[in-house]
mmCIF file of N, CA and C in Angstrom:
data_model
loop_
_atom_site.group_PDB
_atom_site.id
_atom_site.type_symbol
_atom_site.label_atom_id
_atom_site.label_comp_id
_atom_site.label_asym_id
_atom_site.label_seq_id
_atom_site.Cartn_x
_atom_site.Cartn_y
_atom_site.Cartn_z
ATOM 1 N N LEU A 10 1.140 13.518 -69.752
ATOM 2 C CA LEU A 10 0.086 14.009 -68.889
ATOM 3 C C LEU A 10 -0.693 12.852 -68.291
ATOM 4 N N GLU A 11 -1.198 13.078 -67.089
ATOM 5 C CA GLU A 11 -1.984 12.057 -66.432
ATOM 6 C C GLU A 11 -3.463 12.330 -66.654
ATOM 7 N N ALA A 12 -4.296 11.406 -66.217
ATOM 8 C CA ALA A 12 -5.739 11.532 -66.428
ATOM 9 C C ALA A 12 -6.307 12.793 -65.776
ATOM 10 N N ASP A 13 -5.767 13.201 -64.593
ATOM 11 C CA ASP A 13 -6.311 14.398 -63.955
ATOM 12 C C ASP A 13 -5.786 15.685 -64.571
ATOM 13 N N ASP A 14 -4.943 15.594 -65.598
ATOM 14 C CA ASP A 14 -4.445 16.773 -66.281
ATOM 15 C C ASP A 14 -5.325 17.163 -67.458
ATOM 16 N N TRP A 15 -6.540 16.657 -67.492
ATOM 17 C CA TRP A 15 -7.482 16.980 -68.559
ATOM 18 C C TRP A 15 -7.764 18.473 -68.549
ATOM 19 N N ILE A 16 -7.776 19.079 -69.721
ATOM 20 C CA ILE A 16 -8.069 20.506 -69.833
ATOM 21 C C ILE A 16 -9.444 20.659 -70.455
ATOM 22 N N GLY A 17 -10.389 21.142 -69.660
ATOM 23 C CA GLY A 17 -11.749 21.330 -70.137
ATOM 24 C C GLY A 17 -11.917 22.649 -70.871
ATOM 25 N N SER A 18 -13.075 22.849 -71.447
ATOM 26 C CA SER A 18 -13.333 24.064 -72.225
ATOM 27 C C SER A 18 -13.460 25.308 -71.345
ATOM 28 N N ASP A 19 -13.631 25.122 -70.032
ATOM 29 C CA ASP A 19 -13.768 26.267 -69.128
ATOM 30 C C ASP A 19 -12.424 26.772 -68.592
ATOM 31 N N VAL A 20 -11.324 26.151 -69.015
ATOM 32 C CA VAL A 20 -9.997 26.542 -68.547
ATOM 33 C C VAL A 20 -9.540 27.793 -69.301
ATOM 34 N N PRO A 21 -9.078 28.825 -68.560
ATOM 35 C CA PRO A 21 -8.634 30.063 -69.224
ATOM 36 C C PRO A 21 -7.437 29.815 -70.150
ATOM 37 N N VAL A 22 -7.345 30.630 -71.185
ATOM 38 C CA VAL A 22 -6.260 30.524 -72.154
ATOM 39 C C VAL A 22 -4.906 30.653 -71.465
ATOM 40 N N GLU A 23 -4.810 31.530 -70.456
ATOM 41 C CA GLU A 23 -3.550 31.728 -69.741
ATOM 42 C C GLU A 23 -3.077 30.437 -69.081
ATOM 43 N N GLU A 24 -4.028 29.664 -68.535
ATOM 44 C CA GLU A 24 -3.685 28.394 -67.898
ATOM 45 C C GLU A 24 -3.156 27.402 -68.929
ATOM 46 N N ILE A 25 -3.782 27.356 -70.086
ATOM 47 C CA ILE A 25 -3.323 26.459 -71.154
ATOM 48 C C ILE A 25 -1.927 26.862 -71.603
ATOM 49 N N ALA A 26 -1.693 28.178 -71.758
ATOM 50 C CA ALA A 26 -0.375 28.669 -72.160
ATOM 51 C C ALA A 26 0.679 28.324 -71.111
ATOM 52 N N ALA A 27 0.339 28.495 -69.825
ATOM 53 C CA ALA A 27 1.291 28.188 -68.753
ATOM 54 C C ALA A 27 1.647 26.705 -68.752
ATOM 55 N N ARG A 28 0.636 25.845 -68.961
ATOM 56 C CA ARG A 28 0.902 24.399 -69.011
ATOM 57 C C ARG A 28 1.760 24.041 -70.214
ATOM 58 N N ALA A 29 1.495 24.670 -71.351
ATOM 59 C CA ALA A 29 2.280 24.394 -72.558
ATOM 60 C C ALA A 29 3.731 24.811 -72.359
ATOM 61 N N VAL A 30 3.938 25.985 -71.766
ATOM 62 C CA VAL A 30 5.300 26.453 -71.521
ATOM 63 C C VAL A 30 6.014 25.512 -70.553
ATOM 64 N N ALA A 31 5.299 25.055 -69.526
ATOM 65 C CA ALA A 31 5.910 24.126 -68.569
ATOM 66 C C ALA A 31 6.331 22.830 -69.260
ATOM 67 N N LEU A 32 5.470 22.301 -70.118
ATOM 68 C CA LEU A 32 5.811 21.072 -70.838
ATOM 69 C C LEU A 32 6.985 21.275 -71.783
ATOM 70 N N VAL A 33 6.996 22.403 -72.476
ATOM 71 C CA VAL A 33 8.099 22.690 -73.397
ATOM 72 C C VAL A 33 9.404 22.834 -72.632
ATOM 73 N N SER A 34 9.371 23.531 -71.493
ATOM 74 C CA SER A 34 10.609 23.739 -70.741
ATOM 75 C C SER A 34 11.138 22.433 -70.170
ATOM 76 N N ILE A 35 10.244 21.510 -69.838
ATOM 77 C CA ILE A 35 10.669 20.207 -69.331
ATOM 78 C C ILE A 35 11.322 19.394 -70.439
ATOM 79 N N SER A 36 10.803 19.500 -71.649
ATOM 80 C CA SER A 36 11.264 18.654 -72.732
ATOM 81 C C SER A 36 12.478 19.208 -73.475
ATOM 82 N N ARG A 37 12.865 20.453 -73.217
ATOM 83 C CA ARG A 37 13.991 21.059 -73.927
ATOM 84 C C ARG A 37 15.317 20.658 -73.295
ATOM 85 N N PRO A 38 16.357 20.534 -74.107
ATOM 86 C CA PRO A 38 17.691 20.300 -73.541
ATOM 87 C C PRO A 38 18.091 21.472 -72.662
ATOM 88 N N VAL A 39 18.884 21.208 -71.647
ATOM 89 C CA VAL A 39 19.263 22.211 -70.663
ATOM 90 C C VAL A 39 20.004 23.387 -71.291
ATOM 91 N N ARG A 40 20.779 23.164 -72.330
ATOM 92 C CA ARG A 40 21.606 24.235 -72.890
ATOM 93 C C ARG A 40 20.812 25.271 -73.688
ATOM 94 N N LEU A 41 19.553 25.006 -74.016
ATOM 95 C CA LEU A 41 18.764 25.977 -74.771
ATOM 96 C C LEU A 41 18.077 26.947 -73.818
ATOM 97 N N PRO A 42 18.260 28.263 -74.006
ATOM 98 C CA PRO A 42 17.598 29.231 -73.126
ATOM 99 C C PRO A 42 16.120 29.368 -73.470
ATOM 100 N N MET A 43 15.364 29.779 -72.501
ATOM 101 C CA MET A 43 13.954 30.081 -72.712
ATOM 102 C C MET A 43 13.709 31.465 -72.161
ATOM 103 N N THR A 44 13.383 32.404 -73.018
ATOM 104 C CA THR A 44 13.236 33.793 -72.614
ATOM 105 C C THR A 44 11.821 34.281 -72.868
ATOM 106 N N LEU A 45 11.268 34.954 -71.869
ATOM 107 C CA LEU A 45 9.976 35.614 -72.001
ATOM 108 C C LEU A 45 10.237 37.106 -71.958
ATOM 109 N N ARG A 46 9.576 37.850 -72.842
ATOM 110 C CA ARG A 46 9.750 39.303 -72.864
ATOM 111 C C ARG A 46 8.392 39.993 -72.878
ATOM 112 N N TRP A 47 8.331 41.075 -72.157
ATOM 113 C CA TRP A 47 7.163 41.959 -72.206
ATOM 114 C C TRP A 47 7.704 43.370 -72.097
ATOM 115 N N GLY A 48 7.770 44.037 -73.223
ATOM 116 C CA GLY A 48 8.321 45.387 -73.225
ATOM 117 C C GLY A 48 9.756 45.389 -72.752
ATOM 118 N N ALA A 49 10.044 46.162 -71.705
ATOM 119 C CA ALA A 49 11.403 46.308 -71.185
ATOM 120 C C ALA A 49 11.806 45.175 -70.251
ATOM 121 N N LEU A 50 10.871 44.289 -69.941
ATOM 122 C CA LEU A 50 11.146 43.187 -69.024
ATOM 123 C C LEU A 50 11.557 41.940 -69.802
ATOM 124 N N GLU A 51 12.628 41.314 -69.372
ATOM 125 C CA GLU A 51 13.089 40.066 -69.981
ATOM 126 C C GLU A 51 13.318 39.049 -68.871
ATOM 127 N N LEU A 52 12.725 37.871 -69.016
ATOM 128 C CA LEU A 52 12.861 36.810 -68.024
ATOM 129 C C LEU A 52 13.514 35.589 -68.661
ATOM 130 N N ASP A 53 14.651 35.190 -68.140
ATOM 131 C CA ASP A 53 15.287 33.949 -68.556
ATOM 132 C C ASP A 53 14.760 32.878 -67.615
ATOM 133 N N VAL A 54 13.779 32.116 -68.088
ATOM 134 C CA VAL A 54 13.058 31.167 -67.247
ATOM 135 C C VAL A 54 13.961 30.041 -66.762
ATOM 136 N N ARG A 55 14.840 29.577 -67.612
ATOM 137 C CA ARG A 55 15.711 28.460 -67.242
ATOM 138 C C ARG A 55 16.685 28.855 -66.138
ATOM 139 N N ARG A 56 17.304 30.020 -66.275
ATOM 140 C CA ARG A 56 18.302 30.450 -65.294
ATOM 141 C C ARG A 56 17.710 31.315 -64.184
ATOM 142 N N ARG A 57 16.426 31.659 -64.293
ATOM 143 C CA ARG A 57 15.730 32.489 -63.307
ATOM 144 C C ARG A 57 16.411 33.849 -63.141
ATOM 145 N N ILE A 58 16.725 34.478 -64.284
ATOM 146 C CA ILE A 58 17.360 35.792 -64.288
ATOM 147 C C ILE A 58 16.422 36.781 -64.967
ATOM 148 N N ALA A 59 16.273 37.957 -64.339
ATOM 149 C CA ALA A 59 15.410 39.000 -64.897
ATOM 150 C C ALA A 59 16.243 40.208 -65.289
ATOM 151 N N HIS A 60 15.815 40.872 -66.370
ATOM 152 C CA HIS A 60 16.437 42.124 -66.804
ATOM 153 C C HIS A 60 15.334 43.150 -67.039
ATOM 154 N N TRP A 61 15.607 44.386 -66.675
ATOM 155 C CA TRP A 61 14.682 45.500 -66.849
ATOM 156 C C TRP A 61 15.440 46.586 -67.593
ATOM 157 N N TYR A 62 15.024 46.887 -68.796
ATOM 158 C CA TYR A 62 15.739 47.822 -69.662
ATOM 159 C C TYR A 62 17.197 47.392 -69.855
ATOM 160 N N GLY A 63 17.406 46.097 -69.981
ATOM 161 C CA GLY A 63 18.738 45.558 -70.229
ATOM 162 C C GLY A 63 19.630 45.433 -69.005
ATOM 163 N N ARG A 64 19.158 45.909 -67.854
ATOM 164 C CA ARG A 64 19.948 45.825 -66.623
ATOM 165 C C ARG A 64 19.402 44.702 -65.742
ATOM 166 N N PRO A 65 20.291 44.034 -65.001
ATOM 167 C CA PRO A 65 19.824 42.964 -64.095
ATOM 168 C C PRO A 65 18.793 43.500 -63.101
ATOM 169 N N LEU A 66 17.770 42.701 -62.868
ATOM 170 C CA LEU A 66 16.711 43.043 -61.917
ATOM 171 C C LEU A 66 16.666 41.927 -60.886
ATOM 172 N N LYS A 67 16.956 42.257 -59.644
ATOM 173 C CA LYS A 67 17.001 41.246 -58.593
ATOM 174 C C LYS A 67 15.598 40.961 -58.072
ATOM 175 N N LEU A 68 15.095 39.788 -58.440
ATOM 176 C CA LEU A 68 13.784 39.341 -57.975
ATOM 177 C C LEU A 68 13.963 38.075 -57.147
ATOM 178 N N THR A 69 13.172 37.945 -56.091
ATOM 179 C CA THR A 69 13.160 36.686 -55.353
ATOM 180 C C THR A 69 12.513 35.637 -56.247
ATOM 181 N N SER A 70 12.598 34.381 -55.874
ATOM 182 C CA SER A 70 11.987 33.331 -56.701
ATOM 183 C C SER A 70 10.474 33.517 -56.792
ATOM 184 N N THR A 71 9.849 33.966 -55.717
ATOM 185 C CA THR A 71 8.401 34.214 -55.739
ATOM 186 C C THR A 71 8.066 35.381 -56.655
ATOM 187 N N GLN A 72 8.829 36.460 -56.559
ATOM 188 C CA GLN A 72 8.601 37.620 -57.421
ATOM 189 C C GLN A 72 8.821 37.247 -58.883
ATOM 190 N N PHE A 73 9.841 36.446 -59.152
ATOM 191 C CA PHE A 73 10.110 36.011 -60.521
ATOM 192 C C PHE A 73 8.923 35.214 -61.058
ATOM 193 N N ARG A 74 8.404 34.305 -60.260
ATOM 194 C CA ARG A 74 7.275 33.471 -60.690
ATOM 195 C C ARG A 74 6.030 34.324 -60.941
ATOM 196 N N ILE A 75 5.794 35.322 -60.095
ATOM 197 C CA ILE A 75 4.650 36.216 -60.300
ATOM 198 C C ILE A 75 4.783 36.929 -61.643
ATOM 199 N N MET A 76 5.969 37.455 -61.915
ATOM 200 C CA MET A 76 6.173 38.152 -63.183
ATOM 201 C C MET A 76 6.061 37.195 -64.366
ATOM 202 N N GLU A 77 6.533 35.975 -64.202
ATOM 203 C CA GLU A 77 6.415 34.966 -65.252
ATOM 204 C C GLU A 77 4.945 34.703 -65.579
ATOM 205 N N VAL A 78 4.130 34.545 -64.554
ATOM 206 C CA VAL A 78 2.697 34.302 -64.754
ATOM 207 C C VAL A 78 2.046 35.497 -65.445
ATOM 208 N N LEU A 79 2.398 36.718 -65.040
ATOM 209 C CA LEU A 79 1.811 37.910 -65.647
ATOM 210 C C LEU A 79 2.236 38.066 -67.108
ATOM 211 N N VAL A 80 3.488 37.760 -67.425
ATOM 212 C CA VAL A 80 3.937 37.840 -68.822
ATOM 213 C C VAL A 80 3.208 36.792 -69.659
ATOM 214 N N LEU A 81 3.069 35.588 -69.138
ATOM 215 C CA LEU A 81 2.367 34.529 -69.873
ATOM 216 C C LEU A 81 0.893 34.863 -70.107
ATOM 217 N N ALA A 82 0.334 35.737 -69.267
ATOM 218 C CA ALA A 82 -1.064 36.141 -69.443
ATOM 219 C C ALA A 82 -1.225 37.088 -70.623
ATOM 220 N N ALA A 83 -0.111 37.546 -71.190
ATOM 221 C CA ALA A 83 -0.113 38.372 -72.407
ATOM 222 C C ALA A 83 -1.018 39.602 -72.302
ATOM 223 N N GLY A 84 -0.925 40.310 -71.182
ATOM 224 C CA GLY A 84 -1.700 41.527 -71.004
ATOM 225 C C GLY A 84 -3.064 41.302 -70.384
ATOM 226 N N GLY A 85 -3.446 40.045 -70.221
ATOM 227 C CA GLY A 85 -4.733 39.725 -69.611
ATOM 228 C C GLY A 85 -4.664 39.849 -68.094
ATOM 229 N N VAL A 86 -5.818 39.982 -67.479
ATOM 230 C CA VAL A 86 -5.905 40.093 -66.027
ATOM 231 C C VAL A 86 -5.766 38.700 -65.414
ATOM 232 N N VAL A 87 -4.919 38.611 -64.385
ATOM 233 C CA VAL A 87 -4.752 37.364 -63.635
ATOM 234 C C VAL A 87 -5.314 37.608 -62.242
ATOM 235 N N SER A 88 -6.265 36.795 -61.837
ATOM 236 C CA SER A 88 -6.883 36.980 -60.528
ATOM 237 C C SER A 88 -5.908 36.619 -59.417
ATOM 238 N N VAL A 89 -6.195 37.114 -58.231
ATOM 239 C CA VAL A 89 -5.373 36.814 -57.064
ATOM 240 C C VAL A 89 -5.377 35.311 -56.815
ATOM 241 N N ALA A 90 -6.530 34.674 -56.983
ATOM 242 C CA ALA A 90 -6.623 33.224 -56.783
ATOM 243 C C ALA A 90 -5.735 32.480 -57.771
ATOM 244 N N ASP A 91 -5.747 32.888 -59.046
ATOM 245 C CA ASP A 91 -4.899 32.243 -60.051
ATOM 246 C C ASP A 91 -3.418 32.466 -59.751
ATOM 247 N N LEU A 92 -3.053 33.688 -59.381
ATOM 248 C CA LEU A 92 -1.659 33.962 -59.024
ATOM 249 C C LEU A 92 -1.223 33.076 -57.861
ATOM 250 N N SER A 93 -2.042 33.009 -56.832
ATOM 251 C CA SER A 93 -1.719 32.183 -55.670
ATOM 252 C C SER A 93 -1.517 30.724 -56.069
ATOM 253 N N ARG A 94 -2.437 30.212 -56.856
ATOM 254 C CA ARG A 94 -2.371 28.810 -57.264
ATOM 255 C C ARG A 94 -1.137 28.532 -58.112
ATOM 256 N N ARG A 95 -0.827 29.433 -59.037
ATOM 257 C CA ARG A 95 0.307 29.210 -59.939
ATOM 258 C C ARG A 95 1.655 29.436 -59.269
ATOM 259 N N VAL A 96 1.690 30.304 -58.258
ATOM 260 C CA VAL A 96 2.956 30.599 -57.596
ATOM 261 C C VAL A 96 3.201 29.667 -56.416
ATOM 262 N N TRP A 97 2.181 29.437 -55.591
ATOM 263 C CA TRP A 97 2.374 28.648 -54.375
ATOM 264 C C TRP A 97 1.783 27.248 -54.439
ATOM 265 N N GLY A 98 1.103 26.905 -55.530
ATOM 266 C CA GLY A 98 0.616 25.534 -55.672
ATOM 267 C C GLY A 98 -0.885 25.413 -55.698
ATOM 268 N N GLN A 99 -1.308 24.245 -56.097
ATOM 269 C CA GLN A 99 -2.713 23.928 -56.331
ATOM 270 C C GLN A 99 -3.591 24.175 -55.111
ATOM 271 N N HIS A 100 -3.085 23.898 -53.917
ATOM 272 C CA HIS A 100 -3.922 23.983 -52.716
ATOM 273 C C HIS A 100 -3.619 25.213 -51.869
ATOM 274 N N SER A 101 -3.075 26.252 -52.485
ATOM 275 C CA SER A 101 -2.770 27.461 -51.718
ATOM 276 C C SER A 101 -4.034 28.282 -51.510
ATOM 277 N N PHE A 102 -3.989 29.090 -50.491
ATOM 278 C CA PHE A 102 -5.103 29.981 -50.213
ATOM 279 C C PHE A 102 -4.880 31.275 -50.973
ATOM 280 N N ALA A 103 -5.928 31.801 -51.545
ATOM 281 C CA ALA A 103 -5.828 33.056 -52.300
ATOM 282 C C ALA A 103 -5.810 34.219 -51.320
ATOM 283 N N GLU A 104 -4.661 34.479 -50.759
ATOM 284 C CA GLU A 104 -4.520 35.564 -49.799
ATOM 285 C C GLU A 104 -4.173 36.835 -50.556
ATOM 286 N N SER A 105 -5.128 37.726 -50.667
ATOM 287 C CA SER A 105 -4.885 38.948 -51.436
ATOM 288 C C SER A 105 -3.788 39.799 -50.812
ATOM 289 N N GLU A 106 -3.683 39.801 -49.492
ATOM 290 C CA GLU A 106 -2.649 40.599 -48.830
ATOM 291 C C GLU A 106 -1.254 40.045 -49.149
ATOM 292 N N ARG A 107 -1.124 38.749 -49.184
ATOM 293 C CA ARG A 107 0.160 38.105 -49.502
ATOM 294 C C ARG A 107 0.605 38.469 -50.926
ATOM 295 N N VAL A 108 -0.308 38.349 -51.875
ATOM 296 C CA VAL A 108 -0.007 38.691 -53.266
ATOM 297 C C VAL A 108 0.285 40.179 -53.387
ATOM 298 N N SER A 109 -0.522 40.998 -52.735
ATOM 299 C CA SER A 109 -0.372 42.450 -52.791
ATOM 300 C C SER A 109 0.997 42.900 -52.295
ATOM 301 N N LYS A 110 1.493 42.286 -51.234
ATOM 302 C CA LYS A 110 2.807 42.652 -50.696
ATOM 303 C C LYS A 110 3.912 42.332 -51.699
ATOM 304 N N HIS A 111 3.811 41.197 -52.358
ATOM 305 C CA HIS A 111 4.815 40.836 -53.364
ATOM 306 C C HIS A 111 4.759 41.798 -54.554
ATOM 307 N N ILE A 112 3.554 42.149 -54.981
ATOM 308 C CA ILE A 112 3.395 43.094 -56.100
ATOM 309 C C ILE A 112 3.998 44.445 -55.725
ATOM 310 N N THR A 113 3.765 44.904 -54.496
ATOM 311 C CA THR A 113 4.321 46.178 -54.028
ATOM 312 C C THR A 113 5.848 46.152 -54.084
ATOM 313 N N ARG A 114 6.447 45.053 -53.642
ATOM 314 C CA ARG A 114 7.915 44.937 -53.671
ATOM 315 C C ARG A 114 8.439 44.922 -55.107
ATOM 316 N N ILE A 115 7.739 44.251 -55.995
ATOM 317 C CA ILE A 115 8.136 44.224 -57.413
ATOM 318 C C ILE A 115 8.076 45.636 -57.981
ATOM 319 N N ARG A 116 6.989 46.337 -57.708
ATOM 320 C CA ARG A 116 6.838 47.711 -58.215
ATOM 321 C C ARG A 116 7.972 48.607 -57.732
ATOM 322 N N LYS A 117 8.364 48.482 -56.463
ATOM 323 C CA LYS A 117 9.455 49.295 -55.926
ATOM 324 C C LYS A 117 10.754 49.013 -56.659
ATOM 325 N N LYS A 118 11.002 47.759 -56.976
ATOM 326 C CA LYS A 118 12.232 47.395 -57.697
ATOM 327 C C LYS A 118 12.214 47.963 -59.114
ATOM 328 N N LEU A 119 11.061 47.946 -59.748
ATOM 329 C CA LEU A 119 10.961 48.496 -61.101
ATOM 330 C C LEU A 119 11.121 50.011 -61.083
ATOM 331 N N GLU A 120 10.501 50.669 -60.126
ATOM 332 C CA GLU A 120 10.580 52.128 -60.028
ATOM 333 C C GLU A 120 11.976 52.593 -59.673
ATOM 334 N N SER A 121 12.698 51.829 -58.859
ATOM 335 C CA SER A 121 14.037 52.237 -58.439
ATOM 336 C C SER A 121 15.036 52.189 -59.588
ATOM 337 N N SER A 122 14.634 51.604 -60.706
ATOM 338 C CA SER A 122 15.543 51.525 -61.846
ATOM 339 C C SER A 122 15.213 52.596 -62.893
ATOM 340 N N GLU A 123 14.684 53.742 -62.436
ATOM 341 C CA GLU A 123 14.453 54.930 -63.273
ATOM 342 C C GLU A 123 13.283 54.812 -64.251
ATOM 343 N N GLN A 124 12.452 53.822 -64.120
ATOM 344 C CA GLN A 124 11.297 53.700 -65.008
ATOM 345 C C GLN A 124 10.160 54.525 -64.421
ATOM 346 N N THR A 125 9.465 55.272 -65.252
ATOM 347 C CA THR A 125 8.353 56.074 -64.755
ATOM 348 C C THR A 125 7.039 55.427 -65.169
ATOM 349 N N GLY A 126 6.043 55.558 -64.344
ATOM 350 C CA GLY A 126 4.739 54.972 -64.633
ATOM 351 C C GLY A 126 4.640 53.551 -64.130
ATOM 352 N N ASP A 127 3.413 53.063 -64.067
ATOM 353 C CA ASP A 127 3.179 51.708 -63.578
ATOM 354 C C ASP A 127 3.390 50.681 -64.677
ATOM 355 N N PHE A 128 3.995 49.576 -64.321
ATOM 356 C CA PHE A 128 4.189 48.457 -65.238
ATOM 357 C C PHE A 128 3.253 47.317 -64.859
ATOM 358 N N VAL A 129 3.085 47.107 -63.546
ATOM 359 C CA VAL A 129 2.145 46.112 -63.033
ATOM 360 C C VAL A 129 0.909 46.867 -62.570
ATOM 361 N N LEU A 130 -0.198 46.618 -63.229
ATOM 362 C CA LEU A 130 -1.430 47.345 -62.934
ATOM 363 C C LEU A 130 -2.367 46.522 -62.062
ATOM 364 N N SER A 131 -3.050 47.197 -61.149
ATOM 365 C CA SER A 131 -4.107 46.573 -60.356
ATOM 366 C C SER A 131 -5.419 46.789 -61.090
ATOM 367 N N VAL A 132 -6.190 45.737 -61.225
ATOM 368 C CA VAL A 132 -7.516 45.841 -61.818
ATOM 369 C C VAL A 132 -8.495 45.588 -60.680
ATOM 370 N N ARG A 133 -9.118 46.651 -60.237
ATOM 371 C CA ARG A 133 -9.970 46.617 -59.045
ATOM 372 C C ARG A 133 -10.999 45.487 -59.088
ATOM 373 N N GLY A 134 -10.977 44.683 -58.035
ATOM 374 C CA GLY A 134 -11.934 43.592 -57.909
ATOM 375 C C GLY A 134 -11.628 42.375 -58.777
ATOM 376 N N GLU A 135 -10.549 42.439 -59.576
ATOM 377 C CA GLU A 135 -10.251 41.318 -60.465
ATOM 378 C C GLU A 135 -8.875 40.721 -60.247
ATOM 379 N N GLY A 136 -7.815 41.551 -60.200
ATOM 380 C CA GLY A 136 -6.467 41.021 -60.051
ATOM 381 C C GLY A 136 -5.424 41.977 -60.579
ATOM 382 N N TYR A 137 -4.464 41.429 -61.319
ATOM 383 C CA TYR A 137 -3.343 42.220 -61.825
ATOM 384 C C TYR A 137 -3.080 41.896 -63.290
ATOM 385 N N ARG A 138 -2.482 42.866 -63.979
ATOM 386 C CA ARG A 138 -2.051 42.660 -65.359
ATOM 387 C C ARG A 138 -0.875 43.583 -65.632
ATOM 388 N N LEU A 139 -0.178 43.319 -66.739
ATOM 389 C CA LEU A 139 0.921 44.181 -67.146
ATOM 390 C C LEU A 139 0.400 45.248 -68.091
ATOM 391 N N VAL A 140 1.036 46.402 -68.058
ATOM 392 C CA VAL A 140 0.629 47.538 -68.877
ATOM 393 C C VAL A 140 0.854 47.230 -70.362
ATOM 394 N N ASP A 141 0.014 47.792 -71.210
ATOM 395 C CA ASP A 141 0.165 47.623 -72.660
ATOM 396 C C ASP A 141 1.052 48.695 -73.250
ATOM 397 N N GLU A 142 0.866 49.924 -72.849
ATOM 398 C CA GLU A 142 1.590 51.061 -73.414
ATOM 399 C C GLU A 142 2.345 51.784 -72.319
ATOM 400 N N PRO A 143 3.437 52.405 -72.571
ATOM 401 C CA PRO A 143 4.104 52.636 -73.844
ATOM 402 C C PRO A 143 5.102 51.544 -74.205
ATOM 403 N N PHE A 144 4.978 50.372 -73.592
ATOM 404 C CA PHE A 144 5.908 49.285 -73.818
ATOM 405 C C PHE A 144 5.497 48.474 -75.037
ATOM 406 N N ASP A 145 6.468 48.055 -75.835
ATOM 407 C CA ASP A 145 6.191 47.168 -76.965
ATOM 408 C C ASP A 145 5.973 45.769 -76.424
ATOM 409 N N ARG A 146 4.926 45.112 -76.908
ATOM 410 C CA ARG A 146 4.610 43.757 -76.455
ATOM 411 C C ARG A 146 5.318 42.742 -77.328
ATOM 412 N N THR A 147 6.155 41.925 -76.698
ATOM 413 C CA THR A 147 6.819 40.852 -77.428
ATOM 414 C C THR A 147 6.905 39.652 -76.506
ATOM 415 N N ILE A 148 6.458 38.529 -76.947
ATOM 416 C CA ILE A 148 6.681 37.304 -76.218
ATOM 417 C C ILE A 148 7.503 36.427 -77.139
ATOM 418 N N ASP A 149 8.703 36.080 -76.703
ATOM 419 C CA ASP A 149 9.606 35.299 -77.531
ATOM 420 C C ASP A 149 9.987 34.037 -76.796
ATOM 421 N N LEU A 150 9.441 32.918 -77.191
ATOM 422 C CA LEU A 150 9.784 31.648 -76.581
ATOM 423 C C LEU A 150 10.880 31.004 -77.410
ATOM 424 N N ASN A 151 12.107 31.475 -77.177
ATOM 425 C CA ASN A 151 13.262 30.913 -77.872
ATOM 426 C C ASN A 151 13.154 31.080 -79.368
ATOM 427 N N GLY A 152 12.678 32.228 -79.792
ATOM 428 C CA GLY A 152 12.586 32.481 -81.225
ATOM 429 C C GLY A 152 11.384 31.836 -81.887
ATOM 430 N N LEU A 153 10.490 31.229 -81.098
ATOM 431 C CA LEU A 153 9.315 30.562 -81.666
ATOM 432 C C LEU A 153 8.103 31.471 -81.710
ATOM 433 N N GLY A 154 8.150 32.638 -80.986
ATOM 434 C CA GLY A 154 6.963 33.472 -80.859
ATOM 435 C C GLY A 154 6.877 34.577 -81.842
#
C-alpha cells in the first residue's frame, strides 16, 4: 500500500472489506478460485462468472462489479456514490440514473430465471442492498469465510 492508501476511522466497513478482498485476490496464485456467495447468487471473481440458482447468469462486466460490491457489503446499504466510485473509479460522478439503469437490467436477468421477489432492494434516499430473506446468507472466500 502507498501513503495515500491510509484507511481512517471514518471509512465504512464495506470499503475496508473491498480493499482486503482486492489485496487477497492480487496476492493469490491464479489457479485458486475466489468465490463470493449470497444466497442463490454465486460470483467467481477470478473468472468473472456468475451463477443464479446453479445456472449461468450472463452479466456484463459492469453488472458483475455492481453485484460484487453488493455481496461484499454483506446485506448493508451501498450508496449510489459508493457504487459509482467502486465500479467506475475514484473520480466518477455519482449518476443515480446510470446506476439505476444497471440495477434494472440486473433485476430483469434475475427475474427471467424464474426467481420470484426482489433480490436487489432499493433503499429510498440511500442506495441499494441485497435481500436478507428468504435467501441463506453465505460469504465464502475460498473456504476462508
